[in-house]
Each structure stands twice: as structure tokens, then as C-alpha cells.
PDB file of C-alpha atoms in Angstrom:
ATOM      1  CA  MET M   1       0.469  -0.143  -0.273  1.00 99.00           C
ATOM      2  CA  ILE M   2       0.912   3.369  -1.272  1.00 99.00           C
ATOM      3  CA  ALA M   3      -1.047   6.901   0.806  1.00 99.00           C
ATOM      4  CA  GLY M   4      -0.604   9.885   0.522  1.00 98.00           C
ATOM      5  CA  GLY M   5      -2.328  12.833   3.453  1.00 98.00           C
ATOM      6  CA  THR M   6      -5.381  11.850   3.049  1.00 98.00           C
ATOM      7  CA  GLY M   7      -4.967   8.675   1.095  1.00 98.00           C
ATOM      8  CA  ILE M   8      -4.790   6.563   3.692  1.00 99.00           C
ATOM      9  CA  THR M   9      -8.248   6.353   4.155  1.00 97.00           C
ATOM     10  CA  PRO M  10      -9.188   3.141   1.935  1.00 98.00           C
ATOM     11  CA  MET M  11      -5.787   1.573   3.094  1.00 98.00           C
ATOM     12  CA  LEU M  12      -7.497   1.920   6.521  1.00 98.00           C
ATOM     13  CA  GLN M  13     -10.885   0.743   5.747  1.00 98.00           C
ATOM     14  CA  LEU M  14      -8.915  -2.610   4.933  1.00 98.00           C
ATOM     15  CA  ILE M  15      -6.587  -3.057   6.966  1.00 98.00           C
ATOM     16  CA  ARG M  16      -9.055  -2.589   9.946  1.00 98.00           C
ATOM     17  CA  HIS M  17     -11.232  -5.214   8.189  1.00 98.00           C
ATOM     18  CA  ILE M  18      -7.918  -7.807   7.478  1.00 98.00           C
ATOM     19  CA  THR M  19      -6.865  -7.674  10.926  1.00 97.00           C
ATOM     20  CA  LYS M  20     -10.075  -7.626  12.587  1.00 96.00           C
ATOM     21  CA  ASN M  21     -10.014 -11.880  10.885  1.00 96.00           C
ATOM     22  CA  PRO M  22      -7.553 -13.890  13.031  1.00 94.00           C
ATOM     23  CA  ARG M  23      -8.511 -16.239  10.046  1.00 96.00           C
ATOM     24  CA  ASP M  24      -7.018 -13.452   7.636  1.00 97.00           C
ATOM     25  CA  LYS M  25      -3.165 -13.749   6.570  1.00 95.00           C
ATOM     26  CA  THR M  26      -2.431 -11.414   4.768  1.00 97.00           C
ATOM     27  CA  ARG M  27       0.422  -9.182   4.485  1.00 98.00           C
ATOM     28  CA  MET M  28       0.177  -5.449   3.834  1.00 98.00           C
ATOM     29  CA  SER M  29       2.838  -3.485   4.291  1.00 99.00           C
ATOM     30  CA  LEU M  30       2.427   0.670   4.253  1.00 99.00           C
ATOM     31  CA  ILE M  31       4.464   3.589   2.749  1.00 99.00           C
ATOM     32  CA  PHE M  32       1.949   6.864   4.519  1.00 99.00           C
ATOM     33  CA  ALA M  33       3.460  10.497   2.479  1.00 99.00           C
ATOM     34  CA  ASN M  34       2.733  13.037   4.457  1.00 98.00           C
ATOM     35  CA  GLN M  35       4.110  16.494   4.724  1.00 98.00           C
ATOM     36  CA  THR M  36       5.383  17.055   8.325  1.00 98.00           C
ATOM     37  CA  GLU M  37       5.196  14.633  11.626  1.00 98.00           C
ATOM     38  CA  ASP M  38       1.594  16.697  12.375  1.00 98.00           C
ATOM     39  CA  ASP M  39       0.407  15.442   9.515  1.00 98.00           C
ATOM     40  CA  ILE M  40       0.038  11.579   9.938  1.00 99.00           C
ATOM     41  CA  LEU M  41      -3.560  11.078   9.933  1.00 98.00           C
ATOM     42  CA  MET M  42      -4.256   8.085  12.632  1.00 98.00           C
ATOM     43  CA  ARG M  43      -0.540   7.352  13.448  1.00 98.00           C
ATOM     44  CA  LYS M  44      -1.747   6.731  17.085  1.00 98.00           C
ATOM     45  CA  GLU M  45      -3.676   3.406  15.462  1.00 98.00           C
ATOM     46  CA  LEU M  46      -1.700   2.448  12.104  1.00 99.00           C
ATOM     47  CA  GLU M  47       1.193   2.099  14.869  1.00 99.00           C
ATOM     48  CA  GLU M  48      -0.481   0.283  17.068  1.00 99.00           C
ATOM     49  CA  VAL M  49      -1.923  -2.295  14.494  1.00 98.00           C
ATOM     50  CA  ALA M  50       2.305  -2.609  13.629  1.00 98.00           C
ATOM     51  CA  LYS M  51       3.009  -3.089  17.330  1.00 98.00           C
ATOM     52  CA  THR M  52      -0.078  -5.688  17.748  1.00 98.00           C
ATOM     53  CA  HIS M  53      -0.128  -7.578  13.816  1.00 98.00           C
ATOM     54  CA  PRO M  54       3.598  -7.425  13.458  1.00 98.00           C
ATOM     55  CA  GLU M  55       3.207 -10.906  11.369  1.00 96.00           C
ATOM     56  CA  GLN M  56       0.777  -8.927   9.801  1.00 97.00           C
ATOM     57  CA  PHE M  57       1.464  -5.127   9.085  1.00 98.00           C
ATOM     58  CA  SER M  58       3.974  -3.237   8.710  1.00 98.00           C
ATOM     59  CA  LEU M  59       4.375   0.530   8.308  1.00 99.00           C
ATOM     60  CA  TRP M  60       6.836   2.528   7.481  1.00 99.00           C
ATOM     61  CA  TYR M  61       6.712   7.001   6.953  1.00 99.00           C
ATOM     62  CA  THR M  62       8.315   9.591   4.449  1.00 99.00           C
ATOM     63  CA  LEU M  63       8.217  13.225   5.574  1.00 99.00           C
ATOM     64  CA  ASP M  64       8.463  16.179   3.079  1.00 98.00           C
ATOM     65  CA  ARG M  65       9.286  18.307   6.209  1.00 98.00           C
ATOM     66  CA  PRO M  66      10.883  15.678   8.575  1.00 98.00           C
ATOM     67  CA  PRO M  67      12.032  16.959  12.652  1.00 98.00           C
ATOM     68  CA  ALA M  68      15.325  16.854  13.211  1.00 98.00           C
ATOM     69  CA  GLY M  69      15.853  13.142  14.499  1.00 97.00           C
ATOM     70  CA  TRP M  70      13.218  11.892  12.502  1.00 98.00           C
ATOM     71  CA  LYS M  71      13.621   7.281  11.946  1.00 98.00           C
ATOM     72  CA  TYR M  72      11.999   7.461   8.792  1.00 98.00           C
ATOM     73  CA  SER M  73      12.165   8.451   5.066  1.00 98.00           C
ATOM     74  CA  SER M  74      12.277  11.886   3.820  1.00 98.00           C
ATOM     75  CA  GLY M  75      11.108  13.250   0.654  1.00 96.00           C
ATOM     76  CA  PHE M  76       8.793  12.192  -1.926  1.00 94.00           C
ATOM     77  CA  ILE M  77       8.265   7.962  -2.067  1.00 97.00           C
ATOM     78  CA  THR M  78      11.231   6.299  -4.286  1.00 97.00           C
ATOM     79  CA  ALA M  79      11.540   2.758  -6.221  1.00 98.00           C
ATOM     80  CA  ASP M  80      14.054   2.195  -3.348  1.00 98.00           C
ATOM     81  CA  MET M  81      11.561   3.552  -0.503  1.00 98.00           C
ATOM     82  CA  ILE M  82       9.768   0.656  -2.813  1.00 99.00           C
ATOM     83  CA  LYS M  83      12.161  -1.727  -3.212  1.00 98.00           C
ATOM     84  CA  GLU M  84      13.241  -2.135   0.913  1.00 98.00           C
ATOM     85  CA  HIS M  85       9.089  -1.751   2.529  1.00 98.00           C
ATOM     86  CA  LEU M  86       6.629  -3.222  -0.151  1.00 99.00           C
ATOM     87  CA  PRO M  87       7.153  -6.820  -1.579  1.00 98.00           C
ATOM     88  CA  ALA M  88       8.373  -7.172  -4.389  1.00 98.00           C
ATOM     89  CA  PRO M  89       5.805  -7.338  -8.259  1.00 98.00           C
ATOM     90  CA  GLY M  90       5.211 -11.532  -8.379  1.00 96.00           C
ATOM     91  CA  LYS M  91       1.679 -12.895  -9.189  1.00 94.00           C
ATOM     92  CA  SER M  92       0.125 -12.399  -5.153  1.00 95.00           C
ATOM     93  CA  THR M  93       1.623  -8.970  -5.352  1.00 97.00           C
ATOM     94  CA  PHE M  94      -1.377  -6.018  -6.042  1.00 98.00           C
ATOM     95  CA  ILE M  95      -0.409  -2.551  -4.754  1.00 98.00           C
ATOM     96  CA  LEU M  96      -3.324  -0.466  -3.414  1.00 98.00           C
ATOM     97  CA  VAL M  97      -2.132   3.612  -4.098  1.00 99.00           C
ATOM     98  CA  CYS M  98      -4.633   6.428  -3.270  1.00 98.00           C
ATOM     99  CA  GLY M  99      -2.890   9.957  -2.482  1.00 98.00           C
ATOM    100  CA  PRO M 100      -2.749  13.401  -4.266  1.00 97.00           C
ATOM    101  CA  PRO M 101      -2.456  13.056  -7.859  1.00 97.00           C
ATOM    102  CA  ALA M 102       1.794  14.688  -7.566  1.00 95.00           C
ATOM    103  CA  LEU M 103       2.506  11.284  -5.285  1.00 95.00           C
ATOM    104  CA  ILE M 104       0.827   9.227  -7.968  1.00 96.00           C
ATOM    105  CA  GLN M 105       1.719   9.912 -11.405  1.00 96.00           C
ATOM    106  CA  SER M 106       5.376  11.575 -10.009  1.00 95.00           C
ATOM    107  CA  ALA M 107       6.534   8.937  -7.436  1.00 96.00           C
ATOM    108  CA  ALA M 108       4.012   5.863  -6.944  1.00 97.00           C
ATOM    109  CA  HIS M 109       3.491   5.013 -10.464  1.00 98.00           C
ATOM    110  CA  PRO M 110       6.895   6.477 -11.815  1.00 98.00           C
ATOM    111  CA  SER M 111       8.942   4.198  -8.947  1.00 98.00           C
ATOM    112  CA  LEU M 112       6.582   0.336  -9.110  1.00 98.00           C
ATOM    113  CA  GLU M 113       6.588   1.019 -13.240  1.00 98.00           C
ATOM    114  CA  GLN M 114      10.832   0.918 -12.644  1.00 98.00           C
ATOM    115  CA  LEU M 115      10.678  -2.198 -10.366  1.00 98.00           C
ATOM    116  CA  GLY M 116       9.023  -3.953 -12.806  1.00 98.00           C
ATOM    117  CA  TYR M 117       4.901  -3.625 -10.778  1.00 98.00           C
ATOM    118  CA  THR M 118       2.261  -4.205 -13.750  1.00 97.00           C
ATOM    119  CA  ASN M 119      -0.688  -3.314 -14.295  1.00 95.00           C
ATOM    120  CA  ASP M 120      -2.498  -6.247 -13.347  1.00 96.00           C
ATOM    121  CA  MET M 121      -0.776  -5.453  -9.608  1.00 98.00           C
ATOM    122  CA  VAL M 122      -1.891  -1.494  -9.031  1.00 98.00           C
ATOM    123  CA  PHE M 123      -4.587  -0.108  -8.864  1.00 98.00           C
ATOM    124  CA  THR M 124      -5.392   3.592  -7.974  1.00 98.00           C
ATOM    125  CA  TYR M 125      -8.107   5.154  -6.237  1.00 94.00           C
TER     126      TYR M 125
END
């Protein structure tokens, strides 16, 4: 999953639904992009899910304007970020993307294409 700002909304619905069902073994990874740390919507809930479901959900942030000492990424989402934090392209890989047009058109889609994700592996809200 790649989300930017309020693009977290559909991702959060899926995360809640999947982690609520103990029989669902879907593995999810999220890169969540925002302007500043204060802009991270639902941060407490996302981090709690990552803590309580580590085998099912991993979380990574990137900020345009990170504070000093920020332990995650900074700047636009890149191919390197995707390669490190999302599953590799494959028949069971499905990447969901939701966010502002600049994130989708200038960062997420070009990076996913560069890494070999095909159109049938990517859904953009």
C-alpha cells in the first residue's frame, strides 16, 4: 500500500477489516507519505496495528519536512523506498495507491513501473 495524506482512508478500512479476522493471513505493508509529522492521520492506530500484528502489517513513513532525528524516510516516495518496504512484484502481490495526483503520477506509478510491477498488480483509487 502507498498512501499520501488523506489517501490513508481506504487503506485504513482494509487494514482494520483484515486484522479483525484472525483467519485472514493477508500480509500488508504501508508506505505513508505526508508533509510534516503533525500531518500523519491515524498515526496512533496505525502504529498500534503494526505493534499488535507484526506478522501481518508493516508501516513506514516519509515526510517532506521531517523533524530533526526523524527515523523514517524524507521526501517523495522513491523506487528504493518501495523496494525496501513493499513486497516484490509477483503473482500474489497487489499494490494499492491513494493520494494526491503528484504522489501518484510523479512518484508512485513511475517507481512501481521501474521496479517491474505490472498494471494488474497495481490499483489506484
